[in-house]
Structures are given as structure tokens and as C-alpha cells.
Short mmCIF file of C-alpha atoms in Angstrom, two decimals:
data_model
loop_
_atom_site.label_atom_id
_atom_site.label_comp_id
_atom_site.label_asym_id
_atom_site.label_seq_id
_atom_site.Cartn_x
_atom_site.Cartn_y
_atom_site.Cartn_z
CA UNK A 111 10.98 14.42 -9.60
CA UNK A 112 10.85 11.41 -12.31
CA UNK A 113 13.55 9.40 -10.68
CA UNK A 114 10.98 9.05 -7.70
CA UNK A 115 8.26 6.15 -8.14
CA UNK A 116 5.24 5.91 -6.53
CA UNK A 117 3.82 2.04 -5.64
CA UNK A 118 0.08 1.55 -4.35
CA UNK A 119 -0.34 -2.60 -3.38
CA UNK A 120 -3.77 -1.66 -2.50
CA UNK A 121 -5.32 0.83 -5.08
CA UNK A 122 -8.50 -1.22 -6.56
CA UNK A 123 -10.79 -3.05 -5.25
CA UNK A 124 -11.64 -4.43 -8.81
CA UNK A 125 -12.51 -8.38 -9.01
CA UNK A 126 -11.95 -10.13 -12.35
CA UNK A 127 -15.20 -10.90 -13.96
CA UNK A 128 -14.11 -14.66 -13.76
CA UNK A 129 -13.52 -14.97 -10.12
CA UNK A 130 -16.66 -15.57 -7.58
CA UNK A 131 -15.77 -14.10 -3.93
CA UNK A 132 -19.19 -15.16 -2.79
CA UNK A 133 -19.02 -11.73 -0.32
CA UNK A 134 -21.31 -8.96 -0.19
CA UNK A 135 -20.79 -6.50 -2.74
CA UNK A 136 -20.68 -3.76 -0.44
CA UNK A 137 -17.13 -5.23 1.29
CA UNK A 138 -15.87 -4.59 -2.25
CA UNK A 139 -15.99 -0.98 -1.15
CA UNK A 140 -14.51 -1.26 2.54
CA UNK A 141 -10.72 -1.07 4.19
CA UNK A 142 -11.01 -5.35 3.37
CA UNK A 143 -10.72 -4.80 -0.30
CA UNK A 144 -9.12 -1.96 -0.98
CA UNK A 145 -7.35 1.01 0.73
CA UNK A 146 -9.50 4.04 0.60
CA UNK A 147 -8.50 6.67 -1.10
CA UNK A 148 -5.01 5.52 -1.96
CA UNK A 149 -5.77 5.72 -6.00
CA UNK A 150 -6.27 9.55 -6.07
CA UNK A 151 -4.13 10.42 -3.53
CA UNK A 152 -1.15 8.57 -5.52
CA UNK A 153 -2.42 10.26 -8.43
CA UNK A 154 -2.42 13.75 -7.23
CA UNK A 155 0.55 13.23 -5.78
CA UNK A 156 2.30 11.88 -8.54
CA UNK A 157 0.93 14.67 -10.62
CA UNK A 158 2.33 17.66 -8.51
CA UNK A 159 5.59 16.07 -7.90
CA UNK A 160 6.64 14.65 -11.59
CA UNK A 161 6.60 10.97 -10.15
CA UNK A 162 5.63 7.97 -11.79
CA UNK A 163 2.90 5.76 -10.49
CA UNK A 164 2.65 2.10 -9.96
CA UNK A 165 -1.16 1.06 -8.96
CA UNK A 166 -2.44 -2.67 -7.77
CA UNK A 167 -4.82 -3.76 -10.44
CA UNK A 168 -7.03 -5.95 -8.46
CA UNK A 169 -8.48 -6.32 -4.97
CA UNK A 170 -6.36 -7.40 -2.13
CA UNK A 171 -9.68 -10.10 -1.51
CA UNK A 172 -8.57 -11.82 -4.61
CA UNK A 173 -5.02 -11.74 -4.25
CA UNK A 174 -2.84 -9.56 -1.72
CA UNK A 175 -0.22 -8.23 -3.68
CA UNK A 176 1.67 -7.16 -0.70
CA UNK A 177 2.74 -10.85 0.65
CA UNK A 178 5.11 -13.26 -0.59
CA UNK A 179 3.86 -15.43 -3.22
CA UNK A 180 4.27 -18.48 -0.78
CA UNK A 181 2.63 -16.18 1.99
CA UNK A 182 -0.72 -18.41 4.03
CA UNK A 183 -2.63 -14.78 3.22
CA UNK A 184 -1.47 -14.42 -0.44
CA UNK A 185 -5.51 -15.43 -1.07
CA UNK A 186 -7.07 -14.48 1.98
CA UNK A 187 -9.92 -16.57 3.33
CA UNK A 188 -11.33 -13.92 6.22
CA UNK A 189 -10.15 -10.29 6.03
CA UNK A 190 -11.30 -8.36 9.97
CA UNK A 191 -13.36 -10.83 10.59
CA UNK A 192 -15.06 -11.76 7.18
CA UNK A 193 -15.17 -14.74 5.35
CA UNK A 194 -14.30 -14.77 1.80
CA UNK A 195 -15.93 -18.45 0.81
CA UNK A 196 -15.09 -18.46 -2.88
CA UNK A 197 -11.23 -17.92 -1.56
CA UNK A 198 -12.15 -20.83 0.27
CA UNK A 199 -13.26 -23.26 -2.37
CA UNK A 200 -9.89 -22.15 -4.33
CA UNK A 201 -7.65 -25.33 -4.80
CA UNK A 202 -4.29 -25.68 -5.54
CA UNK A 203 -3.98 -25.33 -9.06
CA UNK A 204 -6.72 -22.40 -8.99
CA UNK A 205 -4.56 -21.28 -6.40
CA UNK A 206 -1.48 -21.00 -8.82
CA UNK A 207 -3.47 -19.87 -11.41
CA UNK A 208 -4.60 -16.51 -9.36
CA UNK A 209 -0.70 -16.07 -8.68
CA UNK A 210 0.28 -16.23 -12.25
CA UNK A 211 -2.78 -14.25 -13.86
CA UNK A 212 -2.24 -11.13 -10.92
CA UNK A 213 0.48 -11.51 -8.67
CA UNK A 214 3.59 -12.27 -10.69
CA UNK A 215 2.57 -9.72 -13.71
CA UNK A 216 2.58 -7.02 -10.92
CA UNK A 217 6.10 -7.70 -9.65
CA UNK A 218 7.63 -8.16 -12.22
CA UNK A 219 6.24 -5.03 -14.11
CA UNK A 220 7.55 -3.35 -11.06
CA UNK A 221 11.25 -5.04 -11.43
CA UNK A 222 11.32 -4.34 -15.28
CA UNK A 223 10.23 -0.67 -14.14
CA UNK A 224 12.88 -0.37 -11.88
CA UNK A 225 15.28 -2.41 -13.92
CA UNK A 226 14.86 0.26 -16.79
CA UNK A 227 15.17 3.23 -14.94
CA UNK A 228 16.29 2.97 -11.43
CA UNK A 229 14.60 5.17 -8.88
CA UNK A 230 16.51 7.06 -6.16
CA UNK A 231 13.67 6.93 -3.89
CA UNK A 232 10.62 4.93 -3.54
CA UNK A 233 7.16 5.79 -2.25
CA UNK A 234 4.83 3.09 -0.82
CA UNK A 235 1.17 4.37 -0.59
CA UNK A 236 -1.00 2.13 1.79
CA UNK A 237 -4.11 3.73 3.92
CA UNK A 238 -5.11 1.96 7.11
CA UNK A 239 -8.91 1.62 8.83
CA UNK A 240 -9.41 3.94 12.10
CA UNK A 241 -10.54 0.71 13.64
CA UNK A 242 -10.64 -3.19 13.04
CA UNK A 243 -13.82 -4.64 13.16
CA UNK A 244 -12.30 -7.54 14.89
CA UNK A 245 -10.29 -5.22 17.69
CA UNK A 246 -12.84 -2.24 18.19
CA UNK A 247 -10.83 -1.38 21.88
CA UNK A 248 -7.44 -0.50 19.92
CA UNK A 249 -7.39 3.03 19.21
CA UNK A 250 -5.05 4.03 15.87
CA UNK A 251 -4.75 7.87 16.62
CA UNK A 252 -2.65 8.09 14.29
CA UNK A 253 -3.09 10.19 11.00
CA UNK A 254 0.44 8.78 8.86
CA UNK A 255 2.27 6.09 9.71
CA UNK A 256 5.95 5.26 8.38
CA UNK A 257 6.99 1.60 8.02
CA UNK A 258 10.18 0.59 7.48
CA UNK A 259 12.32 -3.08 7.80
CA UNK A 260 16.11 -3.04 7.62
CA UNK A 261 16.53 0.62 5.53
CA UNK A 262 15.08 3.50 7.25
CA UNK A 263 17.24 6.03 5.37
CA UNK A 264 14.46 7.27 3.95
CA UNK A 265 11.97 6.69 6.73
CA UNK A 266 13.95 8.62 9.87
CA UNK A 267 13.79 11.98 7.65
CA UNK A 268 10.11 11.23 6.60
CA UNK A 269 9.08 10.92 10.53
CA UNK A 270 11.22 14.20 10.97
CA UNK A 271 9.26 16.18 8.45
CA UNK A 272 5.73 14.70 9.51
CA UNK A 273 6.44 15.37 13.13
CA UNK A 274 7.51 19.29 12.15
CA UNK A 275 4.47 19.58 9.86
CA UNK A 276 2.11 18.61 12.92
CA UNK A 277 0.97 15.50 11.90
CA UNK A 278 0.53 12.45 14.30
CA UNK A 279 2.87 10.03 13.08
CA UNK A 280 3.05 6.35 13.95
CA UNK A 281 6.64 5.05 13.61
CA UNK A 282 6.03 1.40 12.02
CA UNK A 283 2.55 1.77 13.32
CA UNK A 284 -0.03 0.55 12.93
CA UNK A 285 1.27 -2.17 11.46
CA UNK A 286 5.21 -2.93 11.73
CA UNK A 287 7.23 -3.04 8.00
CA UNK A 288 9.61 -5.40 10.23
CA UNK A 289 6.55 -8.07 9.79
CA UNK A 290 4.59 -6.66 6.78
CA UNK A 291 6.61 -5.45 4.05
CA UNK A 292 6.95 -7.61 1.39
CA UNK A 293 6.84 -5.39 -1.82
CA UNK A 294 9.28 -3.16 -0.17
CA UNK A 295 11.12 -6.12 0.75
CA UNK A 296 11.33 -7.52 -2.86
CA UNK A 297 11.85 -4.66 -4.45
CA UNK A 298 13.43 -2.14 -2.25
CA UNK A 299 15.33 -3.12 -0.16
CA UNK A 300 16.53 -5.82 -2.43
CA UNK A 301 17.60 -3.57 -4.54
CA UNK A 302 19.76 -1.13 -2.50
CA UNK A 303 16.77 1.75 -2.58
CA UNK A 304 15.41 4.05 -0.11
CA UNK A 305 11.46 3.94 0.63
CA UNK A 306 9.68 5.71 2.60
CA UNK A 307 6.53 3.88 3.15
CA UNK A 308 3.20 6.10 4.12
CA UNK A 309 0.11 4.35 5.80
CA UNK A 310 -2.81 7.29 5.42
CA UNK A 311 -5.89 6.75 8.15
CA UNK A 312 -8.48 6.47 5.69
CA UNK A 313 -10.75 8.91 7.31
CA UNK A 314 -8.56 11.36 6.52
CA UNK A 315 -8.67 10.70 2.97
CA UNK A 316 -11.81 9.54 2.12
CA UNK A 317 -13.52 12.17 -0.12
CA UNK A 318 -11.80 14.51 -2.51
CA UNK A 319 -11.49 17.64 -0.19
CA UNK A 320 -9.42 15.55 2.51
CA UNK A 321 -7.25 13.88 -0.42
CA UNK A 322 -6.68 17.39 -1.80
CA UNK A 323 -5.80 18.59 1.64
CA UNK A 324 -3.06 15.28 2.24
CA UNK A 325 -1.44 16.09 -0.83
CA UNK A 326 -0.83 19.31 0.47
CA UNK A 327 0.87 17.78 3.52
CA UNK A 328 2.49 14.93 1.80
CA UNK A 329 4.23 16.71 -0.88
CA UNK A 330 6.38 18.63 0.92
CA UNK A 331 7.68 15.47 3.17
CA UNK A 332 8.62 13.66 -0.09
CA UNK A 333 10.61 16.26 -1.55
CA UNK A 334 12.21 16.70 1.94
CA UNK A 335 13.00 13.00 2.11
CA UNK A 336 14.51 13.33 -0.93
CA UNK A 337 16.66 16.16 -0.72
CA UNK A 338 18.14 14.22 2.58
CA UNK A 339 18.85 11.40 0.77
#
């Protein structure tokens, strides 16, 4: 399925050797700078199905590649709860700087991707925490959620084939693609192509048996979504 491509916003949780977050190195391996177990997931899913893969180079702590590039949380300066003090100390040319070095190579690798070969579908990969540090009493029971903004063609038969698989699927939950969305946005939707975009619960996919064991599941939806396209 080559004429499917796979994006992952979130996929490292790498920090340039020349940027100081001033954090504790062990948020570096948390839901705040990276989503968990997105990388081989896309991987293995991209190598059973044929698709090509499109994976964030850096941590979303130094720039969020899923936001706008004049977005207040392009550089986030807290993530749940967290300060991020060297994001803090960033001024407005370091500021553009960061957006030229990481976030404009990114999308436009992704245009000239799409440019050359024009997908017919396209898969956002995101994985979301159980729980927020900063909201402990919200429960997220969900195990897949489907976002989606103004094109749910592909999203309506990607809920459909979760729902008949058994899995307990959020529909643009927990977070809503009407709000957060913007590499779908850009390069999606502004092109005239369906998405169906797949938030994971990272517990779910957080060693290699329970990535193995998603693939299984997830598979199957994408070529169904597919086919109904």
C-alpha cells in the first residue's frame, strides 16, 4: 500500500546537542517529550502494510511540530505541569532560529513528499498519556482515539472498523482534531486528502509485545479505511 503515508509529529524525544532545556533528563523519556511508542509502532506498521513513513526528528519540548508556526505552544514553556526554563530564556530571534533549523524542514519535507507522489490516504500516528499529571480525576478509558477537523471521510470508516474489532474508541477524544490538528490541517486537509488520525494510549504500547500486538489490530483498520475510500 505505497500510495498510503504514514506521519508521526511526535516520534523522538531527541534534543539537539546545541539546545539547553534545563529539565530533568528523565522527562526526556515521558508522554511531555515524546509519544511513547509511536516510532516502532509506525515502523511495524509501515513495514507490514508497504507504507512510507514520515517521523518527527526532534522532541516536541524543543519545538512542537504539530502547531502552527505562529502557534503560543510552538516552543512550549510548561508541558502537564512542567517547566521547561531554557524554552523560557528563548528570545525572539532564538525563537525563529528553532523554527527554521526544525520546524519548517519538517513541513516542507512533508509537502515535497506529498507534492512528488500524492498519497490517497494519510495516517497520523500520535499516542496519548492514560492520565495528565495536571488533571489526575479525568479518566481516558480509551485505548484509540480518531481525530478528525472538517474531512472525516476517512475517520467515520476508521471508528467503524475499531468499534467492530472491540476496541474502545474515542471519537476526537481525548483531544479534539477540531482544536488540535495542525499537520493534518496543513497538509491534509489542505490538500484535498483523507486522514485518518490514530491517538494510541501509551500503556498499550509501551514495550515491544503490546506494539506487536497494536499492529495486529491496526493493520487491518487501515486497509479497511482504505478500501472505503
Amino acid at each position: 500500500m505505497s500510495d498510503i503515508l504514514l506521519i508521526a509529529d511526535h516520534a523522538s524525544n531527541h534534543v539537539p546537542a546545541d539546545i539547553d532545556l534545563d529539565i530533568d533528563p528523565a522527562l526526556l523519556n515521558q508522554h511531555m517529550a515524546i509519544d511513547i511508542g509511536v516510532a516502532p509502532l509506525g515502523r511495524l506498521l509501515c513495514d507490514r502494510l508497504g507504507m512510507d513513513g514520515i517521523y518527527g526528528p526532534v522532541s516536541r519540548l524543543v519545538i512542537d511540530l504539530n502547531r502552527e508556526e505562529d502557534a503560543p505552544g510552538l516552543i512550549p514553556l510548561e508541558s502537564d505541569g512542567f517547566a521547561i526554563p531554557g524554552n523560557r530564556l528563548l528570545d525572539a530571534e532564538g525563537r525563529r532560529a528553532r523554527i527554521a533549523q526544525h520546524w519548517r524542514p519538517y513541513h516542507d519535507g512533508i509537502a515535497t513528499r506529498i507534492a512528488a507522489d500524492r498519497p490517497r490516504l494519510i495516517i497520523s500516528l500520535h499516542s496519548f498519556t492514560p492520565r495528565l499529571s495536571t488533571r489526575p480525576e479525568e479518566s481516558r478509558p480509551w485505548q484509540v482515539g480518531v481525530l478528525y477537523n472538517q474531512d472525516d471521510r476517512a475517520a467515520r470508516p476508521g471508528i467503524a472498523a475499531l468499534c467492530a474489532a472491540g476496541v474502545i474508541t474515542g471519537d476526537n477524544e481525548p483531544y479534539s482534531g477540531k482544536v488540535l490538528n495542525a499537520t493534518m490541517n496543513r497538509h491534509a486537509e489542505g490538500n484535498a486528502i483523507p486522514y485518518l488520525g490514530l491517538e494510541v494510549r501509551q500503556d498499550l504500547i509501551g514495550d515491544d509485545a503490546g506494539v506487536s500486538a497494536w499492529a495486529d489490530k491496526l493493520a487491518p483498520v487501515i486497509r479497511a479505511v482504505a478500501d472505503a475510500l
